[in-house]
Structure formats: C-alpha cells, structure tokens
Tab-separated table of C-alpha atoms and ligand atoms in Angstrom:
chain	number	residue	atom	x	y	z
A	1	UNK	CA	90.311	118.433	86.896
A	2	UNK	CA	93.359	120.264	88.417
A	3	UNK	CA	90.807	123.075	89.365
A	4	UNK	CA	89.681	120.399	91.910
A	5	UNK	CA	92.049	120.710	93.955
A	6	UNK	CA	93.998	123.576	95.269
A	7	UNK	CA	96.865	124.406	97.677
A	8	UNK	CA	97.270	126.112	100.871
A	9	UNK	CA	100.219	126.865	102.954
A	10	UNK	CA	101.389	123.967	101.395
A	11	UNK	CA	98.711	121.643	101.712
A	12	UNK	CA	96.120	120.175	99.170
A	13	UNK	CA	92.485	121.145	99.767
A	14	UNK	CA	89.480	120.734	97.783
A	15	UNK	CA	87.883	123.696	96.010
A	16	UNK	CA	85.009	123.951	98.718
A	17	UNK	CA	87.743	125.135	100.597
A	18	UNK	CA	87.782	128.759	99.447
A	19	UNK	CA	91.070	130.522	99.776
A	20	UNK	CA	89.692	133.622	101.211
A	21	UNK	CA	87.656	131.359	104.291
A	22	UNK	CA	91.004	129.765	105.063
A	23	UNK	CA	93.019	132.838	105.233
A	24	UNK	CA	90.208	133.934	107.486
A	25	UNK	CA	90.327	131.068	109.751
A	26	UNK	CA	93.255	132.922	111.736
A	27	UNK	CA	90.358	135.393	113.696
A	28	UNK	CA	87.933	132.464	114.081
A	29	UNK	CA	85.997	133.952	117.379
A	30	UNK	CA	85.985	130.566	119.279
A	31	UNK	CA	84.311	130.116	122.477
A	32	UNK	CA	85.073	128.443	125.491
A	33	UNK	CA	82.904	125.806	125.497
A	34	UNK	CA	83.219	124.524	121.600
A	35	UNK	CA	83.913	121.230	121.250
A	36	UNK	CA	86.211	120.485	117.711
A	37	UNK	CA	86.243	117.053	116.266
A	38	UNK	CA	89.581	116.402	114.627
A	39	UNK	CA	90.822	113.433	112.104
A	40	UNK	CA	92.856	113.126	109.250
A	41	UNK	CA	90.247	112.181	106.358
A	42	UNK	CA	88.530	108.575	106.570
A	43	UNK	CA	90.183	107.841	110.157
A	44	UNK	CA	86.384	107.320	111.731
A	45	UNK	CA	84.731	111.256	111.986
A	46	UNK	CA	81.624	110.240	110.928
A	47	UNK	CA	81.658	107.305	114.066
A	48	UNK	CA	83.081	109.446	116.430
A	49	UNK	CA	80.520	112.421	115.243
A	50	UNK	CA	77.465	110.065	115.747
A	51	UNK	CA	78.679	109.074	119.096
A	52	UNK	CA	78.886	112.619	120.504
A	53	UNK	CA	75.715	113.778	119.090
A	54	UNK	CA	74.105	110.506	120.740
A	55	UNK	CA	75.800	111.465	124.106
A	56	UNK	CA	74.576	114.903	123.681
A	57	UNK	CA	70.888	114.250	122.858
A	58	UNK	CA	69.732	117.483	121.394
A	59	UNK	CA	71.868	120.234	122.987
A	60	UNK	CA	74.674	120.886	120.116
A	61	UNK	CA	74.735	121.544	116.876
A	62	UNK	CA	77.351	119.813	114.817
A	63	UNK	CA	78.353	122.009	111.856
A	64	UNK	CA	80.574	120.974	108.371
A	65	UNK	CA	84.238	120.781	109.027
A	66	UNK	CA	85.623	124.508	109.668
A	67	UNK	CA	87.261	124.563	106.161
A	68	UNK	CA	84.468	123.654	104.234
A	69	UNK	CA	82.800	126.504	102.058
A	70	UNK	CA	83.429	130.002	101.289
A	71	UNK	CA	84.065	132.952	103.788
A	72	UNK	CA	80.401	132.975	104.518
A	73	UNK	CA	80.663	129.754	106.604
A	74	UNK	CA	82.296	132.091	109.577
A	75	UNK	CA	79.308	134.771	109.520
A	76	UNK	CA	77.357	131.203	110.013
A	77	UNK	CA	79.478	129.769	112.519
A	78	UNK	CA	79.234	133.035	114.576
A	79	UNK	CA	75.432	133.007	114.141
A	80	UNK	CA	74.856	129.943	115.645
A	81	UNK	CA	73.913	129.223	119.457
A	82	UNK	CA	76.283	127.582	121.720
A	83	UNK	CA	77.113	124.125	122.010
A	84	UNK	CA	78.536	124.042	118.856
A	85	UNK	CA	80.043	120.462	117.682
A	86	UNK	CA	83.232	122.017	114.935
A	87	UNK	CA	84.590	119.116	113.057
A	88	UNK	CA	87.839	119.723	111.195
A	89	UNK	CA	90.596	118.318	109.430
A	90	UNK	CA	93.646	120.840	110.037
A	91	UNK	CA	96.346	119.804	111.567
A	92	UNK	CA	97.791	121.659	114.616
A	93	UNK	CA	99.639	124.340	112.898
A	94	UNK	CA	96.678	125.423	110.775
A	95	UNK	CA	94.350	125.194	113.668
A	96	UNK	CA	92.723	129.094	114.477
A	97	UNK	CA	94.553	129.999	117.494
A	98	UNK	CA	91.594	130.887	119.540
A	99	UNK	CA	90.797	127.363	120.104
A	100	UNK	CA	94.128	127.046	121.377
A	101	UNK	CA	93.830	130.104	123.788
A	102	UNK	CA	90.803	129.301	125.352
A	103	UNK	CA	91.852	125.682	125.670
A	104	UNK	CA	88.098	124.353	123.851
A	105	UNK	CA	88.001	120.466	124.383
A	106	UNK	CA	89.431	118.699	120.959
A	107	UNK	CA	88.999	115.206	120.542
A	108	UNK	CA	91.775	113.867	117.894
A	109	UNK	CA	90.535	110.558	116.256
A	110	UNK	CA	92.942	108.411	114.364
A	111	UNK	CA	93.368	105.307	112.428
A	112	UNK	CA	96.231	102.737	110.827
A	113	UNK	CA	97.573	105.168	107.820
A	114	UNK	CA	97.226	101.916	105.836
A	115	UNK	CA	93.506	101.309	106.298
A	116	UNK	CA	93.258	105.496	106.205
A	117	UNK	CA	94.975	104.651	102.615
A	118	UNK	CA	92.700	101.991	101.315
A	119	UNK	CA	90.152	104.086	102.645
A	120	UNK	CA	90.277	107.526	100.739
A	121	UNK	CA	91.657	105.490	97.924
A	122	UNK	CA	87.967	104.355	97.297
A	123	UNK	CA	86.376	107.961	98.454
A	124	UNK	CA	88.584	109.131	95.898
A	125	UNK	CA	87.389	106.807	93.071
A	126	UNK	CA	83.837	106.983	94.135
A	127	UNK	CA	83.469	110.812	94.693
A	128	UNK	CA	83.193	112.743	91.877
A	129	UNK	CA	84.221	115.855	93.597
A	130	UNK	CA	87.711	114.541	93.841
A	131	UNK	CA	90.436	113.983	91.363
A	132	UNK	CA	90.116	110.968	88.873
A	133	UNK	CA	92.554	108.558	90.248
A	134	UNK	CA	93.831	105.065	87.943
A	135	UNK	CA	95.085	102.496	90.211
A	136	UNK	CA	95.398	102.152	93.576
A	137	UNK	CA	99.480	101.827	92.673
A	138	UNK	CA	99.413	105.331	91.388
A	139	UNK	CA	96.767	106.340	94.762
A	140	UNK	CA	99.617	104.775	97.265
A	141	UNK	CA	102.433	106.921	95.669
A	142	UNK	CA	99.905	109.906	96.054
A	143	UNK	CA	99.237	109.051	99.824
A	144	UNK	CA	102.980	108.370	100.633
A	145	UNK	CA	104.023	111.945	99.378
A	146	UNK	CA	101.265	113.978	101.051
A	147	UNK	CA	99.896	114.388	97.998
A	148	UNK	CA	96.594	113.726	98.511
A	149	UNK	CA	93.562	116.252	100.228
A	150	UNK	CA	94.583	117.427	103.271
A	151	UNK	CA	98.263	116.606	103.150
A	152	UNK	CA	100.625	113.674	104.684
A	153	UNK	CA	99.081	111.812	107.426
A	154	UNK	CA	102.621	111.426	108.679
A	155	UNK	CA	102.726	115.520	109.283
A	156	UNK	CA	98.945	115.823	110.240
A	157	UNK	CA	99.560	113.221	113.074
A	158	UNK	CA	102.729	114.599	114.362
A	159	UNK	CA	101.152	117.773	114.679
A	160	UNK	CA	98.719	116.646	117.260
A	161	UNK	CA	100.747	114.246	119.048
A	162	UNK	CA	103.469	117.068	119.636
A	163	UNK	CA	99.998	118.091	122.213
A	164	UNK	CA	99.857	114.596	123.506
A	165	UNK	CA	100.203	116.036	127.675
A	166	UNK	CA	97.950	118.867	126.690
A	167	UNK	CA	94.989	118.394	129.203
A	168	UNK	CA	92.109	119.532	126.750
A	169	UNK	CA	92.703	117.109	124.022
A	170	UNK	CA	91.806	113.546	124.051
A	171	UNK	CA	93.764	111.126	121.466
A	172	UNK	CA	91.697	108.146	120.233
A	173	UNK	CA	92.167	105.416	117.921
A	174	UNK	CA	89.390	103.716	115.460
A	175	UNK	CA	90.872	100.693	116.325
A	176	UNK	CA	89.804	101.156	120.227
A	177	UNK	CA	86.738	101.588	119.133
A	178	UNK	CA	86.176	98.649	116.894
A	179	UNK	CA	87.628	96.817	119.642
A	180	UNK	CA	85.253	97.648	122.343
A	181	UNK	CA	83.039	101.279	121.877
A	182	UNK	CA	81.576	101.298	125.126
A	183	UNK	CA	85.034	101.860	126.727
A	184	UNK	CA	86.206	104.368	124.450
A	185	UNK	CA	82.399	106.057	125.047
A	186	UNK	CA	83.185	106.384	128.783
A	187	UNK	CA	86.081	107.848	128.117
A	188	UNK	CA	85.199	110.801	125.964
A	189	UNK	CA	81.738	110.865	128.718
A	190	UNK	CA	84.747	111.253	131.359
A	191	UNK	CA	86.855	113.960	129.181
A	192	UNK	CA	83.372	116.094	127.849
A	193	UNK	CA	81.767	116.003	131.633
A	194	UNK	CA	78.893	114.119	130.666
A	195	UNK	CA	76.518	112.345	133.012
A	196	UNK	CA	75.430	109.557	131.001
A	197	UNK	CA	73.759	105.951	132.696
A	198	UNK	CA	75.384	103.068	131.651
A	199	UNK	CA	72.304	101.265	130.342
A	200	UNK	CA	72.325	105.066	127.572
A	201	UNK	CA	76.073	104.267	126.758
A	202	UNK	CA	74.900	100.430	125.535
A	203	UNK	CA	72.040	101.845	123.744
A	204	UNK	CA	74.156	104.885	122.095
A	205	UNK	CA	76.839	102.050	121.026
A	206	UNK	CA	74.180	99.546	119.624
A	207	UNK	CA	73.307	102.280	117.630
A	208	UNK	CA	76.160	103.361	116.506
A	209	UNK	CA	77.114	100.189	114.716
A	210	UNK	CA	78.260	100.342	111.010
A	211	UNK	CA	75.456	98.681	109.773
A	212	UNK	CA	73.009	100.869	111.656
A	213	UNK	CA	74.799	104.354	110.888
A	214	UNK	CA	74.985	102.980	107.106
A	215	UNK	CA	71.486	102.698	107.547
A	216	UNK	CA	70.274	105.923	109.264
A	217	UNK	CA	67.963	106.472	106.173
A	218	UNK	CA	66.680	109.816	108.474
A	219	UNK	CA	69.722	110.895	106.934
A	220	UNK	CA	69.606	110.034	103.564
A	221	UNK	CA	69.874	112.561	100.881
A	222	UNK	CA	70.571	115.016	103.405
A	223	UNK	CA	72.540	118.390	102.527
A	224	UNK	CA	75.919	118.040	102.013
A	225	UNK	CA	76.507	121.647	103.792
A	226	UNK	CA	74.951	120.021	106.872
A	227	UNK	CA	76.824	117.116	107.132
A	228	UNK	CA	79.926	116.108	108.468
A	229	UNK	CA	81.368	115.201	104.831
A	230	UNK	CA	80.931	118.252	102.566
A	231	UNK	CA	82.279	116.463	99.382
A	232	UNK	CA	78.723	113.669	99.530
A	233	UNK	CA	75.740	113.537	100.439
A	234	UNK	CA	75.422	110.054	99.652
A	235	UNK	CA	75.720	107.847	102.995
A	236	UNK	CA	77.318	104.547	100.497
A	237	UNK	CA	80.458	106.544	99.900
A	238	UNK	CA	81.020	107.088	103.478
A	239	UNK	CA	79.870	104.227	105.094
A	240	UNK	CA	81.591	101.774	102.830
A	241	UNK	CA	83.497	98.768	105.055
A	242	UNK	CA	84.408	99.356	108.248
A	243	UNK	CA	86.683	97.071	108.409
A	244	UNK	CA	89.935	96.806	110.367
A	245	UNK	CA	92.986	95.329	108.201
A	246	UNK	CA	91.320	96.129	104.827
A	247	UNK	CA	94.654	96.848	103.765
A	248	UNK	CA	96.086	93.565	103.211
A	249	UNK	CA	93.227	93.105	100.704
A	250	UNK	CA	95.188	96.233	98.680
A	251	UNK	CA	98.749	96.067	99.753
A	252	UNK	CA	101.553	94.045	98.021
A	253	UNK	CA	104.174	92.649	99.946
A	254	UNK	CA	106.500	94.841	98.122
A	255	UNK	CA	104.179	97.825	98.729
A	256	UNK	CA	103.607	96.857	102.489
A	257	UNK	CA	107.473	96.854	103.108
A	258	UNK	CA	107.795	100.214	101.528
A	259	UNK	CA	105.466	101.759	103.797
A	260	UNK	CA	106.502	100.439	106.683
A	261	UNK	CA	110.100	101.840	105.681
A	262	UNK	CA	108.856	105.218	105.097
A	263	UNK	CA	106.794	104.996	107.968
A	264	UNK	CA	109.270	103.773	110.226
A	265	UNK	CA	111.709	107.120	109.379
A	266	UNK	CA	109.020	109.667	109.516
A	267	UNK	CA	107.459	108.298	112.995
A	268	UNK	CA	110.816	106.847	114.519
A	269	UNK	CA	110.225	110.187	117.491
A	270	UNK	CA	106.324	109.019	117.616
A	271	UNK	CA	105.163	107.439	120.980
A	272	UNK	CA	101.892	107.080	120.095
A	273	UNK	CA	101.531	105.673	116.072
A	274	UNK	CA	103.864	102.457	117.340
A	275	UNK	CA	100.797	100.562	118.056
A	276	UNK	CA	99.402	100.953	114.289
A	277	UNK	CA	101.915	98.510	112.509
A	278	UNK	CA	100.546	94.995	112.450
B	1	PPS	S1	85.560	111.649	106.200
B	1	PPS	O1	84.973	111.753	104.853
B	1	PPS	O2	86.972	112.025	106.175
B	1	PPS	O3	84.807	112.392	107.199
B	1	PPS	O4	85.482	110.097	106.549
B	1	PPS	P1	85.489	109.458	108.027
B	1	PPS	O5	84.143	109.510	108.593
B	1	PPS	O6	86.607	110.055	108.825
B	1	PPS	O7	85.930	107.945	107.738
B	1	PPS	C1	85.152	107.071	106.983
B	1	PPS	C2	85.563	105.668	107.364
B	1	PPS	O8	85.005	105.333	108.658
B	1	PPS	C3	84.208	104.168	108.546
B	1	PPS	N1	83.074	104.197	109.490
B	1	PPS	C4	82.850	103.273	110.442
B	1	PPS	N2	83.549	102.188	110.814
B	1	PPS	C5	83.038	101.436	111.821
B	1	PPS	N3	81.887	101.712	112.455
B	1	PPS	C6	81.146	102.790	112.126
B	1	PPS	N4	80.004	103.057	112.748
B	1	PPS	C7	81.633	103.637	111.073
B	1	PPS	N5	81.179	104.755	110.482
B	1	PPS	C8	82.060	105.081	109.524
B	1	PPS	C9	83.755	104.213	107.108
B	1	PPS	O9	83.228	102.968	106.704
B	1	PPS	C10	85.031	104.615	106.396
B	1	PPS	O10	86.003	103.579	106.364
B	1	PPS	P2	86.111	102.482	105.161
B	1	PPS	O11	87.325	101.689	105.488
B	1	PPS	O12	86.262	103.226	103.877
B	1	PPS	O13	84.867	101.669	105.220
C-alpha cells in the first residue's frame, strides 16, 4: 500500500504523479491565454469545471490536473491547441512559474476544510487507488497533519491567499455557489471576458445541479486520463453528497473543538478562511 502514495518536496502525492513529470513541471511552456483551475482536493473542481466548459461551449479543451501522469503528459499538454482548460491541485509554491509570468487567469475554488475533510474521507474509503483508511478518527488525525494527498489544506490555502490582490486570480468559495450559482457564474463570466446572455447563465446553472452532473451518463465510464479526477472514472465516487455542513454528521464535539483550535492558530493572519467556521 505505501507504494500508493509518494512524497514530493514535502508533500504527499499519489503514484500517478510520477516523480520525473513533477520535477519537470518547473519549464511547463504556458501560454498566455491558459486558463488553470485550482482547488485543494474535494473543494468543488468538478462543479466549477462543468461550469466553465458550459460557459465556453466548445472552444477549450479541459485536460487532467497538471500533475497527473508520467512525463509524457507535458509532450501532450504542448500538443494540444489553445484554449486549454489546466486543472490542478498545487499550491502556489509548486505552481510552474510560467503561469505566474505571463499572468494566465487562475480561478482558486475553495471549501469549509471540515466538509473538504468528510469529503476525501469517503474518496479515500471508496477509491481503491488510495490508501486503505479505518475510521474516520484515524482519517481526521491524517487531515489535521497534512498527511493526506496533496498536503495540509491549511498550507495549500495560505499559499493562494498570500495572491489575494493579484488581478489574474479569482478566489471562490463552494459555499457561494451552493448559495446562489448564477451570481458566482457572472462573476467568473466578468473575470474570463465572456459574453454570455443571461437567459445561457440560467440554463448553464440548471444544468449544473448535483443531481444533473451526477447524472451526465454522456460521461459515464469515461477515461480516467480525460477527466478531471485521474484516480476514478466512476462518476458515484465523485458526485457523492453535495451537501453543505456534512460535517456535523462526522464530527464529535470533542473533535469539532479540536479543529477549530488548530484551525484558529494556523489561519489567525487569514482574511479570507474567517467566513468558513460555522
Ligand atoms: S476532486 O476529486 O478533488 O476533483 O473532487 P472535487 O470535484 O474537487 O470535489 C468533489 C466534491 O464536490 C461535490 N460536487 C458538487 N456539489 C454541489 N453541486 C455540484 N454540481 C457538485 N459537483 C460535485 C461532490 O459531491 C464532492 O463533495 P461531497 O461532499 O463528497 O459530496
């Protein structure tokens, strides 16, 4: 099982991350008009990548998150025609700099860390291609120390909010969304350029609902190297709830108050995560 899992610069990633494609990742050739998707895992990428390919109609290709495969996947990358849709779960620091030189629109998608828990705590027991994990006590402790794919969410979202005023990236939060899409659709319309009618956006969010993404059976038993998720193909371990506040159906009181003290330390400089506690 450990062979699973491997690590990084410090951080956890999944064996279809191959070493040799992340040390490459440094000379990515990006190009101006790229668009990346970003999220820590389970924060809503799957949403927020049906949304944009809706708003785009046919003109972009959305590819696998960056990280996923072997060093082939940048030969592939660089083969493919422009508008290219580059989802990706690196934080900041890890981030190939030439998406940060040519200042390529990045849309940063975030959710409560304790739904985000509850969340890959059931990818993780559902998806073979992850470590076996026991209880969700012994998943929490995992989640709390970073130790989990893709590293703390505590570090991954300080990384991006240290770009908060940076004009090409636009912060959004699954919650907004849940709350009322079409505004959050506007916005990214606003932030990507797009002309889109108003009477598109309400059709685009309509189908965009949980229930109808869960059910895009075009989709079904797809390629897992040409979807957004390259650990399943199968649309169940993805779409599973969708739920805000699915936490308090995990949490205990005593584990809620430890989180909330560990989260309060780590994010005590963080404008932006003070709305996620409730
Ligand atoms: S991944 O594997 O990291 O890319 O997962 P990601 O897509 O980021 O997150 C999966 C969670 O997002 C929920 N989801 C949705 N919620 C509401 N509406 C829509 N349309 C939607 N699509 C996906 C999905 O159900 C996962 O959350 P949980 O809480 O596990 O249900």
């Amino acid at each position: 099982e450990a062979e699973l899992i491997h690590m990084f610069k410090g951080i956890p990633f999944t064996t279809r991350s191959s070493p040799e494609l992340l040390k490459s990742l440094d000379a990515f050739d990006a190009r101006e008009d790229d668009v990346l998707l970003v999220s820590y895992p389970k924060s809503g990428t799957h949403w927020l990548a049906g949304v944009i390919t809706k708003l785009y109609d046919t003109q972009v290709t959305i590819t696998s998150p960056i990280e996923f495969g072997d060093i082939s996947k940048l030969e592939e990358l660089n083969n493919l025609s422009s508008k290219r849709i580059i989802p990706t779960h690196l934080d900041y620091n890890m981030l190939p700099p030439n998406f940060k030189n040519k200042k390529c629109k990045m849309i940063y998608i975030s959710r409560n860390p304790k739904d985000t828990a509850v969340s890959m705590y059931h990818y993780y027991r559902d998806n073979p291609n992850l470590p076996t994990i026991d209880t969700w006590t012994a998943f929490f402790d995992l989640f709390l120390k970073g130790n989990v794919v893709c590293g703390s969410w505590f570090d991954h979202f300080l990384s991006w909010e240290e770009h908060e005023d940076d004009k090409n990236i636009l912060f959004l939060f699954y919650e907004d969304m849940k709350k009322d899409l079409p505004t959050v659709v506007k916005k990214i319309t606003l932030f990507l350029s797009l002309n889109v009618s108003e009477k598109d956006i309400q059709e685009i969010c309509q189908k965009s609902s949980f229930s109808e993404m869960k059910s895009d059976t075009e989709k079904e038993n797809s390629d897992p190297s040409h979807t957004v998720c390259a650990l399943t193909s199968n649309r169940n371990l993805i779409f599973r709830k969708g739920a805000v506040g699915d936490w308090k159906n995990h949490f205990t009181p005593k584990q809620n108050r430890r989180f909330e003290e560990i989260f309060n330390e780590k994010m005590k400089l963080s404008k932006m995560a003070q709305g996620f506690i409730y």
